[in-house]
Short mmCIF file of C-alpha atoms in Angstrom, two decimals:
data_model
loop_
_atom_site.label_atom_id
_atom_site.label_comp_id
_atom_site.label_asym_id
_atom_site.label_seq_id
_atom_site.Cartn_x
_atom_site.Cartn_y
_atom_site.Cartn_z
CA MET A 1 -34.50 3.39 -19.77
CA ARG A 2 -31.03 4.79 -19.22
CA ILE A 3 -28.39 4.76 -16.51
CA ILE A 4 -25.21 6.76 -16.01
CA VAL A 5 -22.29 4.96 -14.39
CA TYR A 6 -19.17 6.67 -13.07
CA GLY A 7 -17.00 4.05 -11.39
CA SER A 8 -16.51 0.31 -11.32
CA LEU A 9 -19.38 -0.26 -13.80
CA ARG A 10 -17.61 1.76 -16.53
CA ARG A 11 -15.93 0.08 -19.51
CA LYS A 12 -12.80 -1.92 -18.62
CA GLN A 13 -13.44 -1.56 -14.87
CA GLY A 14 -13.92 -4.31 -12.28
CA ASN A 15 -17.73 -4.49 -12.43
CA SER A 16 -18.18 -3.66 -16.14
CA HIS A 17 -19.47 -7.21 -16.73
CA TRP A 18 -22.78 -6.04 -15.21
CA MET A 19 -23.16 -3.78 -18.29
CA THR A 20 -22.53 -6.53 -20.90
CA ASN A 21 -26.09 -6.43 -22.23
CA ALA A 22 -26.43 -2.65 -22.01
CA GLN A 23 -26.13 -0.32 -25.00
CA TRP A 24 -23.51 2.42 -24.57
CA LEU A 25 -25.00 5.78 -25.68
CA GLY A 26 -22.11 8.12 -24.89
CA ASP A 27 -20.17 9.96 -22.24
CA TYR A 28 -21.42 12.81 -20.10
CA THR A 29 -19.85 14.98 -17.39
CA ILE A 30 -22.40 15.45 -14.63
CA PRO A 31 -22.29 18.96 -13.13
CA GLY A 32 -23.04 19.65 -9.46
CA TYR A 33 -21.54 16.47 -7.99
CA ALA A 34 -18.32 15.37 -6.28
CA LEU A 35 -16.51 12.03 -6.58
CA TYR A 36 -14.89 10.30 -3.58
CA ASP A 37 -12.67 7.22 -3.36
CA LEU A 38 -14.05 4.35 -1.26
CA GLY A 39 -11.20 2.01 -2.18
CA HIS A 40 -12.49 -0.50 -4.77
CA TYR A 41 -15.27 1.76 -5.98
CA PRO A 42 -16.31 5.42 -5.79
CA ALA A 43 -19.00 7.49 -4.14
CA VAL A 44 -20.83 10.41 -5.76
CA VAL A 45 -22.55 13.07 -3.68
CA SER A 46 -24.02 16.47 -4.44
CA GLY A 47 -21.24 19.04 -4.42
CA ASP A 48 -19.06 21.47 -6.27
CA GLY A 49 -17.50 20.10 -9.40
CA ALA A 50 -18.43 17.51 -11.98
CA VAL A 51 -18.21 13.75 -12.38
CA TYR A 52 -17.38 11.92 -15.62
CA GLY A 53 -19.79 9.15 -16.52
CA GLU A 54 -20.98 6.82 -19.25
CA VAL A 55 -24.65 6.66 -20.28
CA TYR A 56 -26.21 3.34 -21.23
CA ARG A 57 -29.61 2.13 -22.39
CA ILE A 58 -30.66 -0.74 -20.12
CA ASP A 59 -33.68 -2.93 -19.53
CA SER A 60 -35.54 -3.62 -16.30
CA THR A 61 -33.56 -6.81 -15.64
CA ILE A 62 -30.25 -4.95 -15.63
CA LEU A 63 -31.71 -2.21 -13.45
CA ALA A 64 -32.98 -4.79 -10.92
CA GLU A 65 -29.51 -6.43 -10.82
CA LEU A 66 -27.78 -3.08 -10.30
CA ASP A 67 -30.29 -2.11 -7.60
CA ALA A 68 -29.50 -5.36 -5.77
CA LEU A 69 -25.78 -4.62 -6.11
CA ARG A 70 -25.90 -0.92 -5.13
CA THR A 71 -28.94 -0.19 -2.94
CA LYS A 72 -29.46 -3.32 -0.81
CA SER A 73 -27.24 -2.14 2.04
CA GLY A 74 -28.56 1.42 1.93
CA GLU A 75 -25.15 2.67 0.80
CA TYR A 76 -26.63 4.23 -2.36
CA LYS A 77 -29.99 5.49 -3.56
CA ARG A 78 -31.06 5.75 -7.20
CA ILE A 79 -31.96 9.20 -8.52
CA LEU A 80 -33.02 10.45 -11.96
CA ILE A 81 -30.84 13.10 -13.64
CA GLY A 82 -30.89 14.81 -17.02
CA THR A 83 -28.29 13.95 -19.67
CA PRO A 84 -27.95 14.81 -23.38
CA TYR A 85 -29.29 11.28 -24.03
CA GLY A 86 -32.43 11.78 -21.94
CA SER A 87 -33.13 11.19 -18.26
CA ALA A 88 -30.90 8.57 -16.69
CA TRP A 89 -30.72 6.83 -13.33
CA MET A 90 -27.64 7.42 -11.18
CA TYR A 91 -26.58 5.97 -7.84
CA LEU A 92 -25.98 8.62 -5.18
CA TYR A 93 -23.94 7.76 -2.07
CA GLN A 94 -25.91 7.99 1.19
CA ARG A 95 -23.23 7.85 3.88
CA PRO A 96 -20.96 10.63 5.21
CA VAL A 97 -17.91 11.40 3.10
CA THR A 98 -15.91 12.95 5.94
CA GLY A 99 -12.40 11.52 5.85
CA LEU A 100 -12.74 10.10 2.34
CA THR A 101 -10.43 11.18 -0.48
CA LEU A 102 -12.01 13.65 -2.87
CA LEU A 103 -11.12 13.01 -6.54
CA PRO A 104 -11.12 16.60 -7.83
CA GLY A 105 -10.88 15.54 -11.49
CA GLY A 106 -14.17 13.68 -11.18
CA ASP A 107 -12.94 10.72 -13.26
CA TRP A 108 -12.67 7.35 -11.49
CA VAL A 109 -10.61 5.77 -14.28
CA ARG A 110 -7.97 8.52 -14.08
CA ARG A 111 -7.85 8.66 -10.25
CA HIS A 112 -4.21 7.48 -10.04
CA GLU A 113 -2.87 9.95 -12.59
CA ASP A 114 -0.82 12.89 -11.40
CA PRO A 115 -2.68 16.11 -12.24
CA SER A 116 0.68 17.87 -12.73
CA ASP A 117 1.33 15.55 -15.72
CA GLU A 118 -1.42 17.38 -17.66
CA ALA A 119 0.43 20.70 -17.39
CA GLY A 120 3.32 19.40 -19.47
#
């Protein structure tokens, strides 16, 4: 099975250790979603735009651990989306995003970069 991660589970991020036994398949920009900043981790909801993610092959043990991490409080639900690597699970945020900071670039790792720097 596969999973797409877009925030703290990505390579070199705070929770990437959860993906240690996963096989990285490639990157994919997920159309039709918006990325919001929750502080230490992001939220993805359906919306205009696209979100940058990493697709991994995982086993049922990793999925169970990630479910315990992400869905226990009801903050996220797991949905299946299409990617160039096949269908992959993704965690979708379930709470209101009113008042949260939208990250228009859709890339959690680059959230602190100044978009005007890219014009240069």
